Amino acid sequence: MKKGVNAKVSIVVPVYKTQDYIDRCIKSILGQSYQNFELILVDDGSPDNAGDICDEYARNDNRIKVIHQKNSGQSVARNNALKIATGDYYCFIDSDDYVADNLLERLYSLIVEKDADISFVSYSSFTGEKADVVADSAPDIFSYTNTDMIKNIHMVKDELYVVMWGKLFKKELFEGIKFPEGRICEDLHVLYRIYDKARISVFSDEKLYYYYRGNVSSSTYSINKKFYDDVFWVLDKEIEYIDDGHPELGDYPRRTYMYWIVDLCKKTGGFISCGKMRSLYLKYRQLYRESRGMKKEKFFTFFYYMPSIYVLLKK
């Protein structure tokens, strides 16, 4: 693994229906203060002009590679990008977002300074043309072990720990790892495995990634039955993985699983302990009993004993 100015970063950007945003994203990457990178743009069968915009940039910069594929989803796009990636480190950016010009430099310096396997920074959300960027004071920096990071997935009330973006990963962490095809929650399925491999992950609370929340074509807006089905699938896989390798952490994914069952029941309404929701409620009761050792918010117990009343009060 190279360290120093010769270390190369592979930046992976899946592209789909983002012709209005991709220019902003690519320009922010090309303007990085750390210049030893390759940019892999994956046109996921985008029906707009986003793929053509990617090709135009590639014609003018030999660090850019463009893959065109039929529409297959973000997981396939990322898997195809990693097949041709030549970097020592991997960084993932969404095509409707953009980044500070020192993002790579900062992420890489954290890796070197802390001898870490993963580095990550904070973000600002925005809905207009640009994020409101406020100059940071001296940043707070935290180091985490593999088990710390798994806990953070489930206990920190921030999506930062369950997304690929805003991070720099040593490429070795991806050995044997593939994004699950056809799933919405592909990031979580990959991340708990990667976090488990990492000796040290280092976080700086500097806001250097700018997360756009205004794109209605984004999968973020596709929270439907498939979303819940995929969440439950991912959590079933994680519970199996954690029970096998870190049984002492088994309560954490179970708590998250219970949270999403409650969330779905609130949206569905009705008599939860019978009818279509009965099997899900029985799953909840099983998870609740299996995680009795973890202190949980009171609503978990309320829902356990009186699910229909809880839902009625929350609608």
PDB file of C-alpha atoms in Angstrom:
ATOM      1  CA  MET A   1       0.000   0.000   0.000  1.00  0.00           C
ATOM      2  CA  LYS A   2       1.505   3.286  -1.085  1.00  0.00           C
ATOM      3  CA  LYS A   3       1.694   6.280   1.184  1.00  0.00           C
ATOM      4  CA  GLY A   4       2.763   9.768   0.246  1.00  0.00           C
ATOM      5  CA  VAL A   5       2.205  11.797  -2.911  1.00  0.00           C
ATOM      6  CA  ASN A   6       2.345   8.700  -5.145  1.00  0.00           C
ATOM      7  CA  ALA A   7      -0.709   7.034  -3.611  1.00  0.00           C
ATOM      8  CA  LYS A   8      -3.455   6.922  -6.210  1.00  0.00           C
ATOM      9  CA  VAL A   9      -7.169   7.323  -5.468  1.00  0.00           C
ATOM     10  CA  SER A  10      -9.922   5.782  -7.600  1.00  0.00           C
ATOM     11  CA  ILE A  11     -13.044   7.949  -7.450  1.00  0.00           C
ATOM     12  CA  VAL A  12     -16.235   6.109  -8.410  1.00  0.00           C
ATOM     13  CA  VAL A  13     -19.301   8.075  -9.547  1.00  0.00           C
ATOM     14  CA  PRO A  14     -22.440   6.225 -10.744  1.00  0.00           C
ATOM     15  CA  VAL A  15     -24.460   8.455 -13.075  1.00  0.00           C
ATOM     16  CA  TYR A  16     -28.209   8.256 -13.674  1.00  0.00           C
ATOM     17  CA  LYS A  17     -30.641  11.053 -14.580  1.00  0.00           C
ATOM     18  CA  THR A  18     -28.293  13.752 -13.306  1.00  0.00           C
ATOM     19  CA  GLN A  19     -27.625  15.853 -16.404  1.00  0.00           C
ATOM     20  CA  ASP A  20     -28.497  18.963 -14.373  1.00  0.00           C
ATOM     21  CA  TYR A  21     -25.967  18.161 -11.643  1.00  0.00           C
ATOM     22  CA  ILE A  22     -23.139  16.071 -13.112  1.00  0.00           C
ATOM     23  CA  ASP A  23     -21.188  19.073 -14.393  1.00  0.00           C
ATOM     24  CA  ARG A  24     -21.064  20.542 -10.877  1.00  0.00           C
ATOM     25  CA  CYS A  25     -19.936  17.187  -9.472  1.00  0.00           C
ATOM     26  CA  ILE A  26     -17.175  16.564 -12.020  1.00  0.00           C
ATOM     27  CA  LYS A  27     -15.796  20.097 -11.791  1.00  0.00           C
ATOM     28  CA  SER A  28     -15.480  19.790  -8.018  1.00  0.00           C
ATOM     29  CA  ILE A  29     -13.525  16.540  -8.446  1.00  0.00           C
ATOM     30  CA  LEU A  30     -11.193  17.875 -11.135  1.00  0.00           C
ATOM     31  CA  GLY A  31     -10.469  20.887  -8.916  1.00  0.00           C
ATOM     32  CA  GLN A  32      -9.065  18.770  -6.077  1.00  0.00           C
ATOM     33  CA  SER A  33      -5.861  19.948  -4.410  1.00  0.00           C
ATOM     34  CA  TYR A  34      -4.776  16.282  -4.318  1.00  0.00           C
ATOM     35  CA  GLN A  35      -4.395  15.461  -8.002  1.00  0.00           C
ATOM     36  CA  ASN A  36      -3.213  11.841  -8.141  1.00  0.00           C
ATOM     37  CA  PHE A  37      -6.547  10.218  -8.884  1.00  0.00           C
ATOM     38  CA  GLU A  38      -8.552   8.530 -11.590  1.00  0.00           C
ATOM     39  CA  LEU A  39     -12.231   9.328 -11.996  1.00  0.00           C
ATOM     40  CA  ILE A  40     -14.475   6.456 -13.066  1.00  0.00           C
ATOM     41  CA  LEU A  41     -17.862   7.671 -14.295  1.00  0.00           C
ATOM     42  CA  VAL A  42     -20.441   4.921 -14.799  1.00  0.00           C
ATOM     43  CA  ASP A  43     -23.359   5.887 -17.021  1.00  0.00           C
ATOM     44  CA  ASP A  44     -26.076   3.545 -15.764  1.00  0.00           C
ATOM     45  CA  GLY A  45     -28.152   3.749 -18.925  1.00  0.00           C
ATOM     46  CA  SER A  46     -29.158   7.312 -18.119  1.00  0.00           C
ATOM     47  CA  PRO A  47     -31.961   8.421 -20.491  1.00  0.00           C
ATOM     48  CA  ASP A  48     -30.872  12.066 -20.431  1.00  0.00           C
ATOM     49  CA  ASN A  49     -27.632  13.696 -21.610  1.00  0.00           C
ATOM     50  CA  ALA A  50     -25.607  12.817 -18.515  1.00  0.00           C
ATOM     51  CA  GLY A  51     -23.632  10.092 -20.338  1.00  0.00           C
ATOM     52  CA  ASP A  52     -22.706  12.488 -23.149  1.00  0.00           C
ATOM     53  CA  ILE A  53     -21.491  15.047 -20.612  1.00  0.00           C
ATOM     54  CA  CYS A  54     -19.261  12.363 -19.062  1.00  0.00           C
ATOM     55  CA  ASP A  55     -17.817  11.491 -22.476  1.00  0.00           C
ATOM     56  CA  GLU A  56     -17.030  15.137 -23.176  1.00  0.00           C
ATOM     57  CA  TYR A  57     -15.056  15.447 -19.963  1.00  0.00           C
ATOM     58  CA  ALA A  58     -13.189  12.205 -20.691  1.00  0.00           C
ATOM     59  CA  ARG A  59     -12.082  13.508 -24.077  1.00  0.00           C
ATOM     60  CA  ASN A  60     -10.345  16.405 -22.335  1.00  0.00           C
ATOM     61  CA  ASP A  61      -8.805  14.651 -19.317  1.00  0.00           C
ATOM     62  CA  ASN A  62      -7.013  11.306 -19.485  1.00  0.00           C
ATOM     63  CA  ARG A  63      -7.639  10.642 -15.793  1.00  0.00           C
ATOM     64  CA  ILE A  64     -11.328  10.102 -16.564  1.00  0.00           C
ATOM     65  CA  LYS A  65     -12.713   6.720 -17.573  1.00  0.00           C
ATOM     66  CA  VAL A  66     -16.329   6.324 -18.653  1.00  0.00           C
ATOM     67  CA  ILE A  67     -18.303   3.083 -18.532  1.00  0.00           C
ATOM     68  CA  HIS A  68     -21.657   2.890 -20.323  1.00  0.00           C
ATOM     69  CA  GLN A  69     -23.970   0.105 -19.166  1.00  0.00           C
ATOM     70  CA  LYS A  70     -27.637  -0.685 -19.550  1.00  0.00           C
ATOM     71  CA  ASN A  71     -29.677   0.503 -16.590  1.00  0.00           C
ATOM     72  CA  SER A  72     -28.837  -2.005 -13.852  1.00  0.00           C
ATOM     73  CA  GLY A  73     -28.680   0.060 -10.663  1.00  0.00           C
ATOM     74  CA  GLN A  74     -26.039   1.635  -8.497  1.00  0.00           C
ATOM     75  CA  SER A  75     -24.620  -1.643  -7.177  1.00  0.00           C
ATOM     76  CA  VAL A  76     -23.813  -2.943 -10.657  1.00  0.00           C
ATOM     77  CA  ALA A  77     -22.329   0.456 -11.573  1.00  0.00           C
ATOM     78  CA  ARG A  78     -20.012   0.395  -8.573  1.00  0.00           C
ATOM     79  CA  ASN A  79     -19.042  -3.245  -9.071  1.00  0.00           C
ATOM     80  CA  ASN A  80     -18.152  -2.557 -12.706  1.00  0.00           C
ATOM     81  CA  ALA A  81     -16.115   0.485 -11.728  1.00  0.00           C
ATOM     82  CA  LEU A  82     -14.108  -1.470  -9.154  1.00  0.00           C
ATOM     83  CA  LYS A  83     -13.257  -4.084 -11.801  1.00  0.00           C
ATOM     84  CA  ILE A  84     -11.172  -1.478 -13.656  1.00  0.00           C
ATOM     85  CA  ALA A  85     -10.039   0.659 -10.694  1.00  0.00           C
ATOM     86  CA  THR A  86      -6.247   0.969 -10.368  1.00  0.00           C
ATOM     87  CA  GLY A  87      -6.013   3.128  -7.261  1.00  0.00           C
ATOM     88  CA  ASP A  88      -4.541   2.338  -3.862  1.00  0.00           C
ATOM     89  CA  TYR A  89      -7.636   3.874  -2.239  1.00  0.00           C
ATOM     90  CA  TYR A  90     -11.301   4.112  -3.195  1.00  0.00           C
ATOM     91  CA  CYS A  91     -13.623   7.096  -2.821  1.00  0.00           C
ATOM     92  CA  PHE A  92     -17.328   7.164  -3.734  1.00  0.00           C
ATOM     93  CA  ILE A  93     -19.246  10.292  -4.738  1.00  0.00           C
ATOM     94  CA  ASP A  94     -22.876  10.573  -5.858  1.00  0.00           C
ATOM     95  CA  SER A  95     -23.354  12.368  -9.162  1.00  0.00           C
ATOM     96  CA  ASP A  96     -25.830  14.945  -7.839  1.00  0.00           C
ATOM     97  CA  ASP A  97     -23.492  15.936  -4.997  1.00  0.00           C
ATOM     98  CA  TYR A  98     -20.209  17.826  -5.038  1.00  0.00           C
ATOM     99  CA  VAL A  99     -17.179  18.136  -2.772  1.00  0.00           C
ATOM    100  CA  ALA A 100     -14.800  20.690  -1.294  1.00  0.00           C
ATOM    101  CA  ASP A 101     -11.584  21.182  -3.250  1.00  0.00           C
ATOM    102  CA  ASN A 102      -9.527  19.734  -0.386  1.00  0.00           C
ATOM    103  CA  LEU A 103     -11.671  16.646   0.252  1.00  0.00           C
ATOM    104  CA  LEU A 104      -9.173  14.073  -1.055  1.00  0.00           C
ATOM    105  CA  GLU A 105      -6.200  15.848   0.483  1.00  0.00           C
ATOM    106  CA  ARG A 106      -7.875  15.896   3.882  1.00  0.00           C
ATOM    107  CA  LEU A 107      -9.118  12.320   3.730  1.00  0.00           C
ATOM    108  CA  TYR A 108      -5.706  11.078   2.704  1.00  0.00           C
ATOM    109  CA  SER A 109      -3.861  13.087   5.364  1.00  0.00           C
ATOM    110  CA  LEU A 110      -6.116  11.556   8.031  1.00  0.00           C
ATOM    111  CA  ILE A 111      -5.242   8.058   6.772  1.00  0.00           C
ATOM    112  CA  VAL A 112      -1.525   8.802   6.964  1.00  0.00           C
ATOM    113  CA  GLU A 113      -1.535  10.721  10.247  1.00  0.00           C
ATOM    114  CA  LYS A 114      -3.597   8.137  12.125  1.00  0.00           C
ATOM    115  CA  ASP A 115      -2.337   5.035  10.276  1.00  0.00           C
ATOM    116  CA  ALA A 116      -5.996   4.296   9.528  1.00  0.00           C
ATOM    117  CA  ASP A 117      -7.722   2.057   6.991  1.00  0.00           C
ATOM    118  CA  ILE A 118     -10.752   4.349   6.546  1.00  0.00           C
ATOM    119  CA  SER A 119     -11.099   8.108   6.872  1.00  0.00           C
ATOM    120  CA  PHE A 120     -14.277  10.129   6.637  1.00  0.00           C
ATOM    121  CA  VAL A 121     -15.574  13.660   7.109  1.00  0.00           C
ATOM    122  CA  SER A 122     -18.890  15.348   7.748  1.00  0.00           C
ATOM    123  CA  TYR A 123     -21.244  16.931   5.202  1.00  0.00           C
ATOM    124  CA  SER A 124     -23.634  19.775   4.535  1.00  0.00           C
ATOM    125  CA  SER A 125     -27.065  19.166   2.981  1.00  0.00           C
ATOM    126  CA  PHE A 126     -28.508  21.608   0.458  1.00  0.00           C
ATOM    127  CA  THR A 127     -31.365  21.962  -2.024  1.00  0.00           C
ATOM    128  CA  GLY A 128     -30.336  24.928  -4.200  1.00  0.00           C
ATOM    129  CA  GLU A 129     -27.362  25.444  -6.481  1.00  0.00           C
ATOM    130  CA  LYS A 130     -24.679  25.330  -3.799  1.00  0.00           C
ATOM    131  CA  ALA A 131     -24.331  24.467  -0.129  1.00  0.00           C
ATOM    132  CA  ASP A 132     -23.874  27.229   2.441  1.00  0.00           C
ATOM    133  CA  VAL A 133     -20.273  26.635   3.413  1.00  0.00           C
ATOM    134  CA  VAL A 134     -19.123  28.029   6.742  1.00  0.00           C
ATOM    135  CA  ALA A 135     -15.433  28.056   7.553  1.00  0.00           C
ATOM    136  CA  ASP A 136     -14.671  25.373  10.113  1.00  0.00           C
ATOM    137  CA  SER A 137     -12.860  26.071  13.338  1.00  0.00           C
ATOM    138  CA  ALA A 138     -10.292  23.544  14.513  1.00  0.00           C
ATOM    139  CA  PRO A 139     -11.913  20.184  13.729  1.00  0.00           C
ATOM    140  CA  ASP A 140     -12.612  17.470  16.245  1.00  0.00           C
ATOM    141  CA  ILE A 141     -11.065  14.152  15.242  1.00  0.00           C
ATOM    142  CA  PHE A 142     -12.118  10.731  16.502  1.00  0.00           C
ATOM    143  CA  SER A 143     -10.624   7.277  16.002  1.00  0.00           C
ATOM    144  CA  TYR A 144     -12.776   4.138  16.042  1.00  0.00           C
ATOM    145  CA  THR A 145     -12.153   0.415  16.136  1.00  0.00           C
ATOM    146  CA  ASN A 146     -14.038  -2.042  13.933  1.00  0.00           C
ATOM    147  CA  THR A 147     -16.599  -2.800  16.639  1.00  0.00           C
ATOM    148  CA  ASP A 148     -17.041   0.921  17.352  1.00  0.00           C
ATOM    149  CA  MET A 149     -17.987   1.476  13.734  1.00  0.00           C
ATOM    150  CA  ILE A 150     -20.523  -1.352  13.733  1.00  0.00           C
ATOM    151  CA  LYS A 151     -22.132   0.166  16.821  1.00  0.00           C
ATOM    152  CA  ASN A 152     -22.122   3.616  15.184  1.00  0.00           C
ATOM    153  CA  ILE A 153     -24.163   2.269  12.266  1.00  0.00           C
ATOM    154  CA  HIS A 154     -27.005   1.542  14.656  1.00  0.00           C
ATOM    155  CA  MET A 155     -26.638   4.085  17.457  1.00  0.00           C
ATOM    156  CA  VAL A 156     -25.526   7.393  15.902  1.00  0.00           C
ATOM    157  CA  LYS A 157     -28.526   9.363  14.639  1.00  0.00           C
ATOM    158  CA  ASP A 158     -26.881  10.365  11.394  1.00  0.00           C
ATOM    159  CA  GLU A 159     -26.812   8.701   7.997  1.00  0.00           C
ATOM    160  CA  LEU A 160     -23.060   9.280   7.695  1.00  0.00           C
ATOM    161  CA  TYR A 161     -22.255   5.787   8.951  1.00  0.00           C
ATOM    162  CA  VAL A 162     -24.537   3.999   6.474  1.00  0.00           C
ATOM    163  CA  VAL A 163     -23.464   5.683   3.220  1.00  0.00           C
ATOM    164  CA  MET A 164     -20.403   5.136   1.038  1.00  0.00           C
ATOM    165  CA  TRP A 165     -19.807   8.800   0.243  1.00  0.00           C
ATOM    166  CA  GLY A 166     -17.570  11.153   2.210  1.00  0.00           C
ATOM    167  CA  LYS A 167     -15.014   8.412   2.896  1.00  0.00           C
ATOM    168  CA  LEU A 168     -11.665   7.078   1.736  1.00  0.00           C
ATOM    169  CA  PHE A 169     -11.058   3.312   1.895  1.00  0.00           C
ATOM    170  CA  LYS A 170      -7.925   1.232   1.480  1.00  0.00           C
ATOM    171  CA  LYS A 171      -8.542  -0.960  -1.533  1.00  0.00           C
ATOM    172  CA  GLU A 172      -7.687  -4.141   0.421  1.00  0.00           C
ATOM    173  CA  LEU A 173     -10.885  -3.721   2.412  1.00  0.00           C
ATOM    174  CA  PHE A 174     -12.878  -4.590  -0.723  1.00  0.00           C
ATOM    175  CA  GLU A 175     -11.299  -7.981  -1.277  1.00  0.00           C
ATOM    176  CA  GLY A 176     -14.188 -10.457  -1.456  1.00  0.00           C
ATOM    177  CA  ILE A 177     -16.733  -7.614  -1.258  1.00  0.00           C
ATOM    178  CA  LYS A 178     -19.410  -6.915  -3.870  1.00  0.00           C
ATOM    179  CA  PHE A 179     -22.363  -4.567  -3.770  1.00  0.00           C
ATOM    180  CA  PRO A 180     -25.610  -6.597  -3.798  1.00  0.00           C
ATOM    181  CA  GLU A 181     -27.371  -6.166  -7.117  1.00  0.00           C
ATOM    182  CA  GLY A 182     -31.005  -5.131  -7.210  1.00  0.00           C
ATOM    183  CA  ARG A 183     -31.065  -3.874  -3.615  1.00  0.00           C
ATOM    184  CA  ILE A 184     -31.765  -0.325  -2.428  1.00  0.00           C
ATOM    185  CA  CYS A 185     -29.794  -0.525   0.811  1.00  0.00           C
ATOM    186  CA  GLU A 186     -26.569  -1.716  -0.784  1.00  0.00           C
ATOM    187  CA  ASP A 187     -24.347   0.621   1.241  1.00  0.00           C
ATOM    188  CA  LEU A 188     -25.206  -0.929   4.608  1.00  0.00           C
ATOM    189  CA  HIS A 189     -24.717  -4.471   3.306  1.00  0.00           C
ATOM    190  CA  VAL A 190     -21.169  -3.586   2.265  1.00  0.00           C
ATOM    191  CA  LEU A 191     -20.230  -1.221   5.076  1.00  0.00           C
ATOM    192  CA  TYR A 192     -20.608  -3.435   8.142  1.00  0.00           C
ATOM    193  CA  ARG A 193     -18.311  -5.960   6.457  1.00  0.00           C
ATOM    194  CA  ILE A 194     -15.774  -3.307   5.497  1.00  0.00           C
ATOM    195  CA  TYR A 195     -15.884  -1.668   8.923  1.00  0.00           C
ATOM    196  CA  ASP A 196     -15.221  -5.060  10.486  1.00  0.00           C
ATOM    197  CA  LYS A 197     -12.047  -5.431   8.395  1.00  0.00           C
ATOM    198  CA  ALA A 198     -10.701  -1.995   9.304  1.00  0.00           C
ATOM    199  CA  ARG A 199      -8.276  -1.762  12.220  1.00  0.00           C
ATOM    200  CA  ILE A 200      -8.822   1.966  12.649  1.00  0.00           C
ATOM    201  CA  SER A 201     -11.341   4.379  11.121  1.00  0.00           C
ATOM    202  CA  VAL A 202     -10.735   8.078  11.659  1.00  0.00           C
ATOM    203  CA  PHE A 203     -13.383  10.808  11.476  1.00  0.00           C
ATOM    204  CA  SER A 204     -13.018  14.581  11.242  1.00  0.00           C
ATOM    205  CA  ASP A 205     -16.127  16.707  11.704  1.00  0.00           C
ATOM    206  CA  GLU A 206     -15.149  19.084   8.905  1.00  0.00           C
ATOM    207  CA  LYS A 207     -17.984  19.546   6.392  1.00  0.00           C
ATOM    208  CA  LEU A 208     -16.246  18.795   3.115  1.00  0.00           C
ATOM    209  CA  TYR A 209     -18.943  16.786   1.295  1.00  0.00           C
ATOM    210  CA  TYR A 210     -22.033  18.558  -0.056  1.00  0.00           C
ATOM    211  CA  TYR A 211     -25.112  16.356  -0.196  1.00  0.00           C
ATOM    212  CA  TYR A 212     -27.874  17.434  -2.559  1.00  0.00           C
ATOM    213  CA  ARG A 213     -31.404  16.665  -1.343  1.00  0.00           C
ATOM    214  CA  GLY A 214     -33.356  18.165  -4.226  1.00  0.00           C
ATOM    215  CA  ASN A 215     -33.108  15.415  -6.850  1.00  0.00           C
ATOM    216  CA  VAL A 216     -36.466  13.629  -7.049  1.00  0.00           C
ATOM    217  CA  SER A 217     -34.893  10.999  -9.339  1.00  0.00           C
ATOM    218  CA  SER A 218     -32.637   9.858  -6.517  1.00  0.00           C
ATOM    219  CA  SER A 219     -33.257   6.489  -4.854  1.00  0.00           C
ATOM    220  CA  THR A 220     -33.626   8.439  -1.611  1.00  0.00           C
ATOM    221  CA  TYR A 221     -37.116   9.338  -2.828  1.00  0.00           C
ATOM    222  CA  SER A 222     -38.074   5.730  -3.573  1.00  0.00           C
ATOM    223  CA  ILE A 223     -39.109   4.720  -0.057  1.00  0.00           C
ATOM    224  CA  ASN A 224     -41.775   2.117  -0.775  1.00  0.00           C
ATOM    225  CA  LYS A 225     -42.457  -1.551  -0.082  1.00  0.00           C
ATOM    226  CA  LYS A 226     -39.211  -2.517  -1.813  1.00  0.00           C
ATOM    227  CA  PHE A 227     -37.323  -0.200   0.501  1.00  0.00           C
ATOM    228  CA  TYR A 228     -38.596  -2.018   3.580  1.00  0.00           C
ATOM    229  CA  ASP A 229     -38.120  -5.441   1.991  1.00  0.00           C
ATOM    230  CA  ASP A 230     -34.498  -4.559   1.231  1.00  0.00           C
ATOM    231  CA  VAL A 231     -33.883  -3.084   4.682  1.00  0.00           C
ATOM    232  CA  PHE A 232     -35.139  -6.270   6.320  1.00  0.00           C
ATOM    233  CA  TRP A 233     -33.073  -8.402   3.917  1.00  0.00           C
ATOM    234  CA  VAL A 234     -29.903  -6.455   4.721  1.00  0.00           C
ATOM    235  CA  LEU A 235     -30.530  -6.612   8.467  1.00  0.00           C
ATOM    236  CA  ASP A 236     -31.201 -10.353   8.347  1.00  0.00           C
ATOM    237  CA  LYS A 237     -27.827 -10.766   6.606  1.00  0.00           C
ATOM    238  CA  GLU A 238     -26.095  -8.507   9.115  1.00  0.00           C
ATOM    239  CA  ILE A 239     -27.565 -10.341  12.112  1.00  0.00           C
ATOM    240  CA  GLU A 240     -26.302 -13.622  10.687  1.00  0.00           C
ATOM    241  CA  TYR A 241     -22.847 -12.092  10.111  1.00  0.00           C
ATOM    242  CA  ILE A 242     -22.638 -10.417  13.535  1.00  0.00           C
ATOM    243  CA  ASP A 243     -23.926 -13.446  15.436  1.00  0.00           C
ATOM    244  CA  ASP A 244     -21.172 -15.482  13.814  1.00  0.00           C
ATOM    245  CA  GLY A 245     -18.258 -13.075  14.299  1.00  0.00           C
ATOM    246  CA  HIS A 246     -19.279 -10.645  17.064  1.00  0.00           C
ATOM    247  CA  PRO A 247     -22.132 -12.184  19.072  1.00  0.00           C
ATOM    248  CA  GLU A 248     -21.652  -9.528  21.758  1.00  0.00           C
ATOM    249  CA  LEU A 249     -22.888  -6.943  19.206  1.00  0.00           C
ATOM    250  CA  GLY A 250     -25.999  -8.851  18.168  1.00  0.00           C
ATOM    251  CA  ASP A 251     -28.400  -6.488  19.928  1.00  0.00           C
ATOM    252  CA  TYR A 252     -27.401  -3.559  17.690  1.00  0.00           C
ATOM    253  CA  PRO A 253     -28.759  -4.726  14.309  1.00  0.00           C
ATOM    254  CA  ARG A 254     -31.768  -6.224  16.099  1.00  0.00           C
ATOM    255  CA  ARG A 255     -32.627  -2.841  17.567  1.00  0.00           C
ATOM    256  CA  THR A 256     -32.434  -1.259  14.119  1.00  0.00           C
ATOM    257  CA  TYR A 257     -34.570  -4.039  12.644  1.00  0.00           C
ATOM    258  CA  MET A 258     -37.207  -3.385  15.315  1.00  0.00           C
ATOM    259  CA  TYR A 259     -37.137   0.338  14.588  1.00  0.00           C
ATOM    260  CA  TRP A 260     -37.909  -0.222  10.900  1.00  0.00           C
ATOM    261  CA  ILE A 261     -40.706  -2.673  11.690  1.00  0.00           C
ATOM    262  CA  VAL A 262     -42.310  -0.035  13.917  1.00  0.00           C
ATOM    263  CA  ASP A 263     -41.822   2.572  11.210  1.00  0.00           C
ATOM    264  CA  LEU A 264     -43.529   0.406   8.585  1.00  0.00           C
ATOM    265  CA  CYS A 265     -46.405  -0.416  10.942  1.00  0.00           C
ATOM    266  CA  LYS A 266     -46.970   3.284  11.671  1.00  0.00           C
ATOM    267  CA  LYS A 267     -47.235   3.949   7.947  1.00  0.00           C
ATOM    268  CA  THR A 268     -49.529   0.954   7.393  1.00  0.00           C
ATOM    269  CA  GLY A 269     -51.814   1.324  10.405  1.00  0.00           C
ATOM    270  CA  GLY A 270     -54.610  -1.038  11.426  1.00  0.00           C
ATOM    271  CA  PHE A 271     -54.579  -4.028  13.749  1.00  0.00           C
ATOM    272  CA  ILE A 272     -50.927  -5.007  13.788  1.00  0.00           C
ATOM    273  CA  SER A 273     -51.080  -8.292  15.699  1.00  0.00           C
ATOM    274  CA  CYS A 274     -53.369  -9.910  13.122  1.00  0.00           C
ATOM    275  CA  GLY A 275     -53.937  -9.860   9.395  1.00  0.00           C
ATOM    276  CA  LYS A 276     -51.191  -8.940   6.896  1.00  0.00           C
ATOM    277  CA  MET A 277     -48.875  -7.483   9.538  1.00  0.00           C
ATOM    278  CA  ARG A 278     -48.982 -10.447  11.899  1.00  0.00           C
ATOM    279  CA  SER A 279     -45.840 -12.159  10.613  1.00  0.00           C
ATOM    280  CA  LEU A 280     -43.890  -8.915  10.877  1.00  0.00           C
ATOM    281  CA  TYR A 281     -45.137  -8.355  14.413  1.00  0.00           C
ATOM    282  CA  LEU A 282     -44.104 -11.891  15.368  1.00  0.00           C
ATOM    283  CA  LYS A 283     -40.657 -11.134  13.962  1.00  0.00           C
ATOM    284  CA  TYR A 284     -40.591  -8.010  16.135  1.00  0.00           C
ATOM    285  CA  ARG A 285     -41.429 -10.003  19.264  1.00  0.00           C
ATOM    286  CA  GLN A 286     -38.642 -12.458  18.479  1.00  0.00           C
ATOM    287  CA  LEU A 287     -36.108  -9.635  18.021  1.00  0.00           C
ATOM    288  CA  TYR A 288     -37.312  -7.929  21.205  1.00  0.00           C
ATOM    289  CA  ARG A 289     -36.789 -11.076  23.253  1.00  0.00           C
ATOM    290  CA  GLU A 290     -33.370 -11.674  21.701  1.00  0.00           C
ATOM    291  CA  SER A 291     -32.214  -8.140  22.553  1.00  0.00           C
ATOM    292  CA  ARG A 292     -33.435  -7.848  26.140  1.00  0.00           C
ATOM    293  CA  GLY A 293     -29.907  -7.090  27.275  1.00  0.00           C
ATOM    294  CA  MET A 294     -29.883  -3.720  25.470  1.00  0.00           C
ATOM    295  CA  LYS A 295     -31.520  -0.694  27.041  1.00  0.00           C
ATOM    296  CA  LYS A 296     -34.013   0.707  24.552  1.00  0.00           C
ATOM    297  CA  GLU A 297     -36.366   3.635  24.299  1.00  0.00           C
ATOM    298  CA  LYS A 298     -39.768   3.098  25.938  1.00  0.00           C
ATOM    299  CA  PHE A 299     -41.677   2.981  22.648  1.00  0.00           C
ATOM    300  CA  PHE A 300     -40.075  -0.394  21.833  1.00  0.00           C
ATOM    301  CA  THR A 301     -41.767  -1.935  24.888  1.00  0.00           C
ATOM    302  CA  PHE A 302     -45.034  -0.086  24.248  1.00  0.00           C
ATOM    303  CA  PHE A 303     -45.158  -1.506  20.734  1.00  0.00           C
ATOM    304  CA  TYR A 304     -44.257  -4.994  21.981  1.00  0.00           C
ATOM    305  CA  TYR A 305     -47.291  -5.166  24.268  1.00  0.00           C
ATOM    306  CA  MET A 306     -49.825  -2.920  22.496  1.00  0.00           C
ATOM    307  CA  PRO A 307     -48.844  -2.522  18.836  1.00  0.00           C
ATOM    308  CA  SER A 308     -52.231  -1.458  17.481  1.00  0.00           C
ATOM    309  CA  ILE A 309     -52.773   1.167  20.196  1.00  0.00           C
ATOM    310  CA  TYR A 310     -49.268   2.535  19.636  1.00  0.00           C
ATOM    311  CA  VAL A 311     -49.899   2.860  15.903  1.00  0.00           C
ATOM    312  CA  LEU A 312     -53.285   4.498  16.477  1.00  0.00           C
ATOM    313  CA  LEU A 313     -51.720   7.094  18.798  1.00  0.00           C
ATOM    314  CA  LYS A 314     -48.928   7.838  16.331  1.00  0.00           C
ATOM    315  CA  LYS A 315     -51.012   8.259  13.184  1.00  0.00           C
TER     316      LYS A 315
END
